[in-house]
Tab-separated table of C-alpha atoms in Angstrom:
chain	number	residue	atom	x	y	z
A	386	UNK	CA	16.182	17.723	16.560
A	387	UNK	CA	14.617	14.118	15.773
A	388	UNK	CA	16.860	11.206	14.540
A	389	UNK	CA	15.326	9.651	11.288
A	390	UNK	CA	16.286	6.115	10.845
A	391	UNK	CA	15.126	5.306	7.039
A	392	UNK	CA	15.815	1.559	5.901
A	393	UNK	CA	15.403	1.213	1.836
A	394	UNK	CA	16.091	-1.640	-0.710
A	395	UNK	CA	19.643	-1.297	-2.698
A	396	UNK	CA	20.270	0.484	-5.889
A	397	UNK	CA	20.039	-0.923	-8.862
A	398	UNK	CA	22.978	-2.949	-9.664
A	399	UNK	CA	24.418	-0.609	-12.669
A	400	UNK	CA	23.927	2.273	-10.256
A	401	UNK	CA	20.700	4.912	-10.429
A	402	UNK	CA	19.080	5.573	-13.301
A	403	UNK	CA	19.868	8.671	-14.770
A	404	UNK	CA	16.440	7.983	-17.272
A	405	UNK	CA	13.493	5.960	-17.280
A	406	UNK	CA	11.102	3.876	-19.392
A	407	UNK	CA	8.661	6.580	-19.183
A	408	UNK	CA	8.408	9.943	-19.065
A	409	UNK	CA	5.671	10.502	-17.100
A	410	UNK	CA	2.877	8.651	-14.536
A	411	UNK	CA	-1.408	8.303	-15.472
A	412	UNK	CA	-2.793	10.596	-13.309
A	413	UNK	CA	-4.867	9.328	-10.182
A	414	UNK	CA	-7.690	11.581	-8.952
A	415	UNK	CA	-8.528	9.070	-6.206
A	416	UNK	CA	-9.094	5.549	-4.913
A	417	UNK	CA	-12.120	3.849	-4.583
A	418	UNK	CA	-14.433	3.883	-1.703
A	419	UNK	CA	-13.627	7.606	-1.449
A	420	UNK	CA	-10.393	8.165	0.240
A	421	UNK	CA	-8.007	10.203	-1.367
A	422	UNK	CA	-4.619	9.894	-2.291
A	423	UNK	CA	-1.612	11.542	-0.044
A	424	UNK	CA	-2.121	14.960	0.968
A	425	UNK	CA	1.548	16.617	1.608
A	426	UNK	CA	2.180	20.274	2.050
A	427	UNK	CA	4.951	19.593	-0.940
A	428	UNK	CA	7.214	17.196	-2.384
A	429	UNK	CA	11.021	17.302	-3.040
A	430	UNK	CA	11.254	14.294	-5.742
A	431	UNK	CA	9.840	13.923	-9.536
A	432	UNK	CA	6.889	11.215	-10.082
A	433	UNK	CA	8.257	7.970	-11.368
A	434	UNK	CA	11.478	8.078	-10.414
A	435	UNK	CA	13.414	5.356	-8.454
A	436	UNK	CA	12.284	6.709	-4.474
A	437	UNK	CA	12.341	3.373	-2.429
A	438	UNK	CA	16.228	2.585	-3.059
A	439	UNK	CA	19.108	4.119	-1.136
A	440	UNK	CA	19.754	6.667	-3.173
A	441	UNK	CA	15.844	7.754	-3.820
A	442	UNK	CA	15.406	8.641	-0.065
A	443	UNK	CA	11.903	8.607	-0.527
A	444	UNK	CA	12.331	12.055	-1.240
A	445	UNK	CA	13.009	13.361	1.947
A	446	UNK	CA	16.367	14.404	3.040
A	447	UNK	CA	15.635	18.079	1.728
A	448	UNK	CA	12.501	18.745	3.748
A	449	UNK	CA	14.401	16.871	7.137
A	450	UNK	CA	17.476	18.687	6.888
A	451	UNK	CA	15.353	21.571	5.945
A	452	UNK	CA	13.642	21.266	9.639
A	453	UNK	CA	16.800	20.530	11.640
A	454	UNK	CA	16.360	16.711	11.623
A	455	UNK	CA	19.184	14.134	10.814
A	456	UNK	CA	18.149	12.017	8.268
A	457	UNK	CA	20.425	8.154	7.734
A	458	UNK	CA	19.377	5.952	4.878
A	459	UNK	CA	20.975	2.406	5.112
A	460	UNK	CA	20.263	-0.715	3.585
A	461	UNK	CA	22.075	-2.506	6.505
A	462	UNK	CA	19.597	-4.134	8.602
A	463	UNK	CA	19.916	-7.316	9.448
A	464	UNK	CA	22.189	-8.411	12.466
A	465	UNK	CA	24.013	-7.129	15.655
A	466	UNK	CA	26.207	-5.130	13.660
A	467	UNK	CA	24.316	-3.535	11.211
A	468	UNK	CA	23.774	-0.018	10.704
A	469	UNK	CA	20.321	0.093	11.476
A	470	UNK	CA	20.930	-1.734	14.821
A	471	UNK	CA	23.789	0.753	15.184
A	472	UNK	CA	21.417	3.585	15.059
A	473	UNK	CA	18.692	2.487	17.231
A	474	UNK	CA	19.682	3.905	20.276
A	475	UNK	CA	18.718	7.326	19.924
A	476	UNK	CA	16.423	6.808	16.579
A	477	UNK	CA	13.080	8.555	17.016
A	478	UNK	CA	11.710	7.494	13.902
A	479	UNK	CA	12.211	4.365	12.236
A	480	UNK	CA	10.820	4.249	8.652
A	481	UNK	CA	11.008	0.981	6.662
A	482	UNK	CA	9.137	-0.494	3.448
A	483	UNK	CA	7.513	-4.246	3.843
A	484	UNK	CA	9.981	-5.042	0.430
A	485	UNK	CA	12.907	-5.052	2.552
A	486	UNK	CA	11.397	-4.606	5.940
A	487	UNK	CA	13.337	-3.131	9.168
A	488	UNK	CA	12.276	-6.269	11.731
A	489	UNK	CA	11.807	-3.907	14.647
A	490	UNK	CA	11.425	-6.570	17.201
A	491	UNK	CA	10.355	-6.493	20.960
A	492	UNK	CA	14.769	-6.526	21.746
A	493	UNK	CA	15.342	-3.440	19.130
A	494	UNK	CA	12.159	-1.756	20.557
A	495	UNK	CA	14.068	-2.249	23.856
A	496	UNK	CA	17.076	-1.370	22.161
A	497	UNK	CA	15.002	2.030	21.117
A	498	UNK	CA	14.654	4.031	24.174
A	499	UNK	CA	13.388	7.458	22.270
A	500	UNK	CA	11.661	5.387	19.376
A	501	UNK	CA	8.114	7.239	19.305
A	502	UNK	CA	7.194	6.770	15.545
A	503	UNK	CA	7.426	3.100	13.744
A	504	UNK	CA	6.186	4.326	9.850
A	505	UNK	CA	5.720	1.838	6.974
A	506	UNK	CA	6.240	3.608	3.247
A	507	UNK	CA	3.750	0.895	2.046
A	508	UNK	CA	1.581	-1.460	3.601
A	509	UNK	CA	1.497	-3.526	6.307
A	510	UNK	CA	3.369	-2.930	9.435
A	511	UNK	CA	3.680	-7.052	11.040
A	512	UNK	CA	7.891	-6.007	10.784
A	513	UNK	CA	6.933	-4.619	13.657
A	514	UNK	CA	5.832	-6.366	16.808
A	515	UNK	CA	2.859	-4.686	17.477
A	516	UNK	CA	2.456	-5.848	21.206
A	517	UNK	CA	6.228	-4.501	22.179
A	518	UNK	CA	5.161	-1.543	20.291
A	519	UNK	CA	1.893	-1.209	22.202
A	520	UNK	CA	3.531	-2.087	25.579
A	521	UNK	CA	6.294	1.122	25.167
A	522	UNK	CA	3.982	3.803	23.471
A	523	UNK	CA	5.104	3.936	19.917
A	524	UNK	CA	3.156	4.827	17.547
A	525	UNK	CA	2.919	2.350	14.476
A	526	UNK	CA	1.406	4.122	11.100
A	527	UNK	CA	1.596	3.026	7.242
A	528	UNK	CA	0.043	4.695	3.589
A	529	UNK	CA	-2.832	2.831	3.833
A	530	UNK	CA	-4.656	2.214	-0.217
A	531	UNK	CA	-1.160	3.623	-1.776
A	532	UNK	CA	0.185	0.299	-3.535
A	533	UNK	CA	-3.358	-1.961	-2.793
A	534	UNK	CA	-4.650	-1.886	-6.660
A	535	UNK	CA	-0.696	-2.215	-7.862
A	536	UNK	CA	-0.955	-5.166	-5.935
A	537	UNK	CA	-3.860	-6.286	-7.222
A	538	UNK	CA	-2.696	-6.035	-10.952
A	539	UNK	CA	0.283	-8.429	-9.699
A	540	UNK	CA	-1.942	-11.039	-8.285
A	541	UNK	CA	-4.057	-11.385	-11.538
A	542	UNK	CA	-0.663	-11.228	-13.546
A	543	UNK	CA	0.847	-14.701	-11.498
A	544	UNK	CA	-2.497	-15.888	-11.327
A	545	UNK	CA	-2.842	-16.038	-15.396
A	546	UNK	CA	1.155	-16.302	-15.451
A	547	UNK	CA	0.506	-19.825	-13.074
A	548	UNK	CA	-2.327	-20.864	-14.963
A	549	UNK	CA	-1.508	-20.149	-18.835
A	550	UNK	CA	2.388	-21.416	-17.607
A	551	UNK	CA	3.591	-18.594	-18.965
A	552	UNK	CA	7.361	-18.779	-17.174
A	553	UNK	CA	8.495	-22.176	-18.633
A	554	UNK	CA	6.919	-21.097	-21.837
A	555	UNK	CA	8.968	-17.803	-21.933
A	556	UNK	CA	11.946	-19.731	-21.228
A	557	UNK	CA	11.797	-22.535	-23.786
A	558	UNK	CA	11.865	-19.027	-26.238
A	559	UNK	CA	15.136	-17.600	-23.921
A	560	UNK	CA	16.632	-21.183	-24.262
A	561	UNK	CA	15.822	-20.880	-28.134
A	562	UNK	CA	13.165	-23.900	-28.386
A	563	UNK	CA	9.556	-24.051	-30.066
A	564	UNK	CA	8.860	-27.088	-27.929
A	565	UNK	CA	5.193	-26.344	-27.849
A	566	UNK	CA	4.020	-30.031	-26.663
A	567	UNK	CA	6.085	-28.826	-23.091
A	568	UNK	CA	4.707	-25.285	-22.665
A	569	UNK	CA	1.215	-26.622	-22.984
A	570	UNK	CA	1.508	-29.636	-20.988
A	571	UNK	CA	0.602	-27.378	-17.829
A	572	UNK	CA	-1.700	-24.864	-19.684
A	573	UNK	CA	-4.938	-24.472	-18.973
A	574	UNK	CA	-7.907	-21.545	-19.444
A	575	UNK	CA	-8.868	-19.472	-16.733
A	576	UNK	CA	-12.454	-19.103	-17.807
A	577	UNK	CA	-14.937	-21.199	-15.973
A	578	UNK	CA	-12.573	-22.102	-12.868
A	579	UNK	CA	-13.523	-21.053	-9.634
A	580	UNK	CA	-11.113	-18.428	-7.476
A	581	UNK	CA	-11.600	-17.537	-3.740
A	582	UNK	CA	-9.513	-14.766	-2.006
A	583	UNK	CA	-8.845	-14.805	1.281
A	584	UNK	CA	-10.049	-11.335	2.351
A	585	UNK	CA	-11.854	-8.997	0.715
A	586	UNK	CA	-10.726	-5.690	1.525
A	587	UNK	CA	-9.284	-3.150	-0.737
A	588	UNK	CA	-6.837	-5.721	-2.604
A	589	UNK	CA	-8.946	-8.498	-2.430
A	590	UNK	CA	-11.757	-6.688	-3.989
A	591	UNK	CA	-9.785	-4.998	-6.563
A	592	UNK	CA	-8.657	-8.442	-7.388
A	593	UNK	CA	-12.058	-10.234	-7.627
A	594	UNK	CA	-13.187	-6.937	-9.409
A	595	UNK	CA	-10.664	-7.416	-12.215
A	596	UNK	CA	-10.681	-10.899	-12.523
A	597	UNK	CA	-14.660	-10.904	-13.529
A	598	UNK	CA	-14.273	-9.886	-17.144
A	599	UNK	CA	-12.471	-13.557	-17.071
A	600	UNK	CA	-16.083	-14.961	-16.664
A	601	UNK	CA	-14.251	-16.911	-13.614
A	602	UNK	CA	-16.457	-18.012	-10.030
A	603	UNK	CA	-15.714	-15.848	-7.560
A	604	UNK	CA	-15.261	-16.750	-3.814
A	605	UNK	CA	-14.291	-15.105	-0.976
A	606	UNK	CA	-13.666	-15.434	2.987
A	607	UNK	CA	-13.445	-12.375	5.040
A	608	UNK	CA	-13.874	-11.867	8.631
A	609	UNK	CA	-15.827	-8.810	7.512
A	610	UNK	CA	-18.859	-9.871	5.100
A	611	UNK	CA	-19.130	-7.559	2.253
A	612	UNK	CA	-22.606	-5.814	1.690
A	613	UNK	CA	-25.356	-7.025	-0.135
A	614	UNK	CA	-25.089	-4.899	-3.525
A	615	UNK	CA	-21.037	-5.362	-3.861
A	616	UNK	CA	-22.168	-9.367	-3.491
A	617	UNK	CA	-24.561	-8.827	-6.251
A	618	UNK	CA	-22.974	-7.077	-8.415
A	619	UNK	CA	-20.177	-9.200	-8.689
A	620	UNK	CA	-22.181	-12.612	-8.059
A	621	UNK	CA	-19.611	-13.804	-5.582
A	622	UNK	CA	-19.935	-16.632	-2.728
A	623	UNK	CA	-18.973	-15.852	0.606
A	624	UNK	CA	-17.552	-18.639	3.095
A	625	UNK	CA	-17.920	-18.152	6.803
A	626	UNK	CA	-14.245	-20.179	6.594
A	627	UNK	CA	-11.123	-20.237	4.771
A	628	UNK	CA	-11.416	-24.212	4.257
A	629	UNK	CA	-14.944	-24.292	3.329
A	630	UNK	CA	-13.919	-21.924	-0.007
A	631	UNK	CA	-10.925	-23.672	-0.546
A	632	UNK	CA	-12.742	-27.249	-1.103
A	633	UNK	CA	-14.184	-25.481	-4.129
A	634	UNK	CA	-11.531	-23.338	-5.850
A	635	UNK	CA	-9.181	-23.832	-8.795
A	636	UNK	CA	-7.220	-20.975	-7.494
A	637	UNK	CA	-7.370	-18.998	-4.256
A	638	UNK	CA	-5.277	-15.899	-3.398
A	639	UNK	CA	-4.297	-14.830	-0.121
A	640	UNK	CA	-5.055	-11.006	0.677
A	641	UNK	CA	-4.713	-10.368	4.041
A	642	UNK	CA	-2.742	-9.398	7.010
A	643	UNK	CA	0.034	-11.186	8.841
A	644	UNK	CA	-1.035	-11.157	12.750
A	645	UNK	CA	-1.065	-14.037	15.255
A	646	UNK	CA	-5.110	-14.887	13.981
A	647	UNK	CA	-3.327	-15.954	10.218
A	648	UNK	CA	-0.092	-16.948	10.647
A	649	UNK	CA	0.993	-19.941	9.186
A	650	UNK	CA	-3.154	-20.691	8.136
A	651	UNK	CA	-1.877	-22.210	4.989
A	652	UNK	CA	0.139	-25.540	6.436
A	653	UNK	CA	-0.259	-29.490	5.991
A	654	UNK	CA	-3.684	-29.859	7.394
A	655	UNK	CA	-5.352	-26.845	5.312
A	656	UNK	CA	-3.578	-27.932	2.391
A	657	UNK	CA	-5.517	-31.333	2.270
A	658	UNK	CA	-8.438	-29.363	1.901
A	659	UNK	CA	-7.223	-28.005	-0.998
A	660	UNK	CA	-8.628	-29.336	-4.552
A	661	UNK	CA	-5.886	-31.490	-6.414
A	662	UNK	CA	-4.045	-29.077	-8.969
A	663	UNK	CA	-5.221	-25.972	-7.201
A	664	UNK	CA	-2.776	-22.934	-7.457
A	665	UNK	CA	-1.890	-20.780	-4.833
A	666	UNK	CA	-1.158	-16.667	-5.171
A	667	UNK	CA	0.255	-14.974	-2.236
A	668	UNK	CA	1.304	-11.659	-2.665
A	669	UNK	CA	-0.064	-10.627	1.312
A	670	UNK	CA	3.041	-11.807	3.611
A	671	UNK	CA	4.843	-14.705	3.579
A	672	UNK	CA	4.546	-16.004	6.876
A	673	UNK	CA	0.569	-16.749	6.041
A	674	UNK	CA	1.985	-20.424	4.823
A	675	UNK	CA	4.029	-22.929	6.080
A	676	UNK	CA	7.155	-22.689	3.998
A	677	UNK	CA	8.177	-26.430	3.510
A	678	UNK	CA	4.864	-27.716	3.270
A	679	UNK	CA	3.942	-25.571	0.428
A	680	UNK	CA	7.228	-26.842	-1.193
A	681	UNK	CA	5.813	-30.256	-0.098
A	682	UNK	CA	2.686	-29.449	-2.234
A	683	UNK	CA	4.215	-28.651	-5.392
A	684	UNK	CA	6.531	-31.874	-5.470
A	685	UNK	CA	3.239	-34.151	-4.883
A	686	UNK	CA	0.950	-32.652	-7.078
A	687	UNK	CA	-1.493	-31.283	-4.495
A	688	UNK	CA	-0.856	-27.618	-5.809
A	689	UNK	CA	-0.756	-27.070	-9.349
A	690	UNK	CA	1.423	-23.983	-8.637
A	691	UNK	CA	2.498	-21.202	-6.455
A	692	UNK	CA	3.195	-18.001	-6.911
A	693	UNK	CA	3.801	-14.869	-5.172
A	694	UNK	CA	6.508	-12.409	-4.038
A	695	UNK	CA	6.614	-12.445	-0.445
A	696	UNK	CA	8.940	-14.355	1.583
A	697	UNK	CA	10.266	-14.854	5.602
A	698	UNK	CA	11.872	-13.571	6.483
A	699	UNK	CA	13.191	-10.908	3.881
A	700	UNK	CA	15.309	-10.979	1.844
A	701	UNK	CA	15.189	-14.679	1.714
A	702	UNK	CA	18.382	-16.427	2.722
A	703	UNK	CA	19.972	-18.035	-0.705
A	704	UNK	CA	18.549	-22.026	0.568
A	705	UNK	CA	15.171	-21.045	1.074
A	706	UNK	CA	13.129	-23.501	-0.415
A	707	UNK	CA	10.784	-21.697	-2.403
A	708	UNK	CA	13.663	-20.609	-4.553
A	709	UNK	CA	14.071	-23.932	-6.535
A	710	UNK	CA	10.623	-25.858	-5.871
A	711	UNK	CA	8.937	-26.961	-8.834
A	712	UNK	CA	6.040	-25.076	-10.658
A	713	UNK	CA	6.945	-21.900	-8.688
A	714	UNK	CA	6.469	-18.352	-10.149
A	715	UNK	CA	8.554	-16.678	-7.027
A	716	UNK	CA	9.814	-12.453	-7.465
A	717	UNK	CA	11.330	-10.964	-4.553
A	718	UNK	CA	8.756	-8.593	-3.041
A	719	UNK	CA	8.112	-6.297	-5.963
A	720	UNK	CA	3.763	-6.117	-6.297
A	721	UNK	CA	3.793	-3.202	-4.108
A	722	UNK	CA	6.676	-1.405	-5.037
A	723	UNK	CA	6.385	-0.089	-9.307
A	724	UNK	CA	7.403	3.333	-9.754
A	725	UNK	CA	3.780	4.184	-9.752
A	726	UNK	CA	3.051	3.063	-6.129
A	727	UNK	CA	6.586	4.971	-5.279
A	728	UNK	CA	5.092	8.133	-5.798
A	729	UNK	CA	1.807	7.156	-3.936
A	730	UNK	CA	3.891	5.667	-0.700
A	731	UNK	CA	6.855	8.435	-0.819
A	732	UNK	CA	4.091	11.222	-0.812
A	733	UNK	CA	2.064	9.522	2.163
A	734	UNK	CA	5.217	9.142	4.297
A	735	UNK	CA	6.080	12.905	3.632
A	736	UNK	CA	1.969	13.326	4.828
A	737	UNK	CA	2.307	11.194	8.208
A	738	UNK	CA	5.446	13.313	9.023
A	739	UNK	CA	4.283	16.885	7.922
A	740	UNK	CA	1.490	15.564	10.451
A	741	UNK	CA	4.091	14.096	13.275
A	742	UNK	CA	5.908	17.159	12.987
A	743	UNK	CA	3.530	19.772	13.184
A	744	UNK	CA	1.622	18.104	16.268
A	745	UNK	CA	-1.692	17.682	13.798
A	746	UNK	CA	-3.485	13.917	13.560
A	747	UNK	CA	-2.360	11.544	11.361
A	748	UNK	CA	-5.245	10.138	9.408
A	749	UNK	CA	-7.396	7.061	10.918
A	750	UNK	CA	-6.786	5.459	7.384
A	751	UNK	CA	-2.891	5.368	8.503
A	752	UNK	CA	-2.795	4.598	12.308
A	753	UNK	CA	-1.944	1.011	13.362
A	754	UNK	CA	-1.217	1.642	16.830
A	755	UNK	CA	-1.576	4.617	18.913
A	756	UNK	CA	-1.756	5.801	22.756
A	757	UNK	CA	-0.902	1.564	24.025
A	758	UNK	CA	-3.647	0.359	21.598
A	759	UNK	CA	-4.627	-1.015	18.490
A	760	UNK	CA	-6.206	1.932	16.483
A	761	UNK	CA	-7.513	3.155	13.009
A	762	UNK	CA	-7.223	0.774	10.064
A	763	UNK	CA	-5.078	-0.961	12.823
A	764	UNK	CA	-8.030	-2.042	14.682
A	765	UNK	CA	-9.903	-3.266	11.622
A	766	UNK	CA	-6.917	-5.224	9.985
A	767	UNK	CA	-4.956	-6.636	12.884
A	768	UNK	CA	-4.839	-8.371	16.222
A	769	UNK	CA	-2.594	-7.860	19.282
A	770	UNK	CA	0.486	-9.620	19.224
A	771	UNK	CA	3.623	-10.499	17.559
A	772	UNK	CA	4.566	-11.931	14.346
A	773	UNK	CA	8.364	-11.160	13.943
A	774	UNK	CA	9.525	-14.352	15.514
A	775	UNK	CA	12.140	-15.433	13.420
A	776	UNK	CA	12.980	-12.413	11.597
A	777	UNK	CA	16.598	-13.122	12.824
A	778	UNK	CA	17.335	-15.480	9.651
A	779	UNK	CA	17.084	-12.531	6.983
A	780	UNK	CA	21.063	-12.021	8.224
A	781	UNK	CA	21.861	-15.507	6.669
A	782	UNK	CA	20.927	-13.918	2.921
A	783	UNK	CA	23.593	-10.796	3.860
A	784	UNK	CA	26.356	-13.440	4.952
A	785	UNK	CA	25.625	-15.711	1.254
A	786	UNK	CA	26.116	-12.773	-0.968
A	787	UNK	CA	29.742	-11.968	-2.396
A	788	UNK	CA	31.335	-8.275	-1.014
């Protein structure tokens, strides 16, 4: 028998929803590029319900129990004593979602003698330090593709939201004004600016792919070039660097991977290369920009705006700056996370474990780390390393919010 340790955002405040907007999901046949969506045996929840809170259990508890496994779902994660530090000590499996990520550190790695299996419902796995993980043989896997194009959607939402100043608008309406003269002051078109993404790979692409109809420039930087005919038939301009495209953009979004290569890449120095009134989108990790100068940036003008939904650590302690800087369009970490990508990410997890379980490979498209190493879509995406340092001050948000 195998000790599940599953971490998961909180209910909803007025307690689960019995019903829901909609009654059903579109139906998916695939993803681009060719690699299909989740493959489990079976699934023990309805599509498009509530699966990444507490109470959703990603659907799993039935096919767990149903195997001899004990199964603990917490929200408690951050600290000494919380239940997820609690239950570390004979945890074999720690499953977390990067909305309200399980920091497994190198001391709770430590702290995680039979910890094999590190799984991410979602994408990206930098919660986890990958070079502990490495170093002690646990294998690190996540859904790769499930949530990339509801991602996507969200980055061309802020980016038009930032933009068209869409928040302050909808406010002046909430505060029952018509003070048109304000909402307009910051509104500008989207056609003929130029927009770069850092990153091209299946969210940066689905990005620059949706934001051509908007007869915008597209840019991009990306370690990986893209080929010839995707170039073409999108007319974008690659950068060999980051600051190279972002002398030339209006907006640039970040789409890639938190490692040791991009931490902090967006700080004080990168920033200056940045046009005047440029806005920023960052719905990749947090940790990508330096959080105080980006606040810097909107109080002198330098950025335009800033929006995006990720934060560090998470959830972000009540002070964090990015919470009352000006001409921000800040969610908590939501792009990933709609019902729709639920499904997706709840299905994959039950995949990976079917997989775990029955001694069969988990998919290359999933693996981050296996046998010591780097491996799959890990190998692609990431770098050796660790990029939890830190992590420590998501406790701070659990001590400033009322029992």
């Amino acid at each position: 028998m195998a000790k599940i340790v599953c971490v998961l955002y909180d209910d909803p405040v007025t307690g689960y929803p019995t019903s829901y907007a909609r009654d059903d999901l579109p139906k998916i046949d695939g993803y681009a590029g060719g690699q299909t969506l989740p493959t489990p045996k079976a699934i023990d929840f309805q599509p498009g319900t509530l699966l990444g809170s507490v109470s959703g259990e990603l659907g799993l508890r039935r096919y767990l129990e149903s195997l001899g496994h004990e199964l603990v779902v917490t929200s408690d994660k951050d600290g000494p004593d919380s239940r997820l530090e609690k239950e570390l000590a004979d945890a074999e499996i720690v499953i977390s979602q990067p909305f309200w990520p399980a920091y497994l550190t190198a001391e709770r790695i430590a702290k995680a003698p039979k910890l094999k299996l590190a799984l991410t419902a979602g994408i990206g796995s930098d919660h986890v330090d990958l070079q502990a993980a490495m170093d002690r043989g646990v294998t690190v896997a996540e859904v790769t593709y499930c949530n990339s194009i509801s991602v996507a959607e969200h980055v061309v939402m802020m980016i038009l939201g930032l933009v068209r100043n869409y928040l302050p608008s909808h406010d002046w309406v909430r505060k029952g004004g018509w003070n048109i003269a304000d909402c307009v002051a910051r509104s500008y078109d989207v056609e003929g600016m130029h927009v770069g993404t850092v990153a091209a790979g299946r969210i940066g692409l689905a990005v620059l792919r949706r934001l051509k109809p908007f007869d915008m420039h597209l840019h991009y930087t990306d370690r990986h070039r893209l080929p010839e005919s995707v170039e073409a038939e999108l007319n974008l301009t690659w950068h060999a660097t980051r600051e190279e495209m972002f002398e030339v953009c209006d907006v640039v979004t970040l789409n890639c991977p938190l490692h040791p290569e991009t931490e902090h890449m967006i700080n004080e120095e990168t920033l200056k290369r940045f046009k005047r009134g440029a806005y920023l989108v960052n719905t990749a990790r947090g940790k990508l920009c330096d959080r105080d100068a980006i606040a810097r940036a909107l109080e002198s003008g330098r950025l335009a705006g800033y929006a995006g939904d990720v934060w560090f650590p998470q959830p972000a302690p009540q002070d964090h700056p990015w919470r009352t800087m000006p001409h921000h369009g800040m969610t908590p970490h939501i792009s990933g996370t709609s019902l729709s990508a639920q499904t997706r990410y709840a299905a994959g997890t039950r995949e990976i474990l079917e997989c775990w379980f029955e001694g069969r490979p988990i998919r290359d498209e999933y693996l981050i780390v296996d046998g010591g190493r780097l491996a799959g879509v890990g190998a692609h995406s990431y770098s050796a390393g660790n990029a939890t340092g830190g992590s420590e001050e998501a406790e701070r948000f659990k001590a400033a919010v009322p029992a």
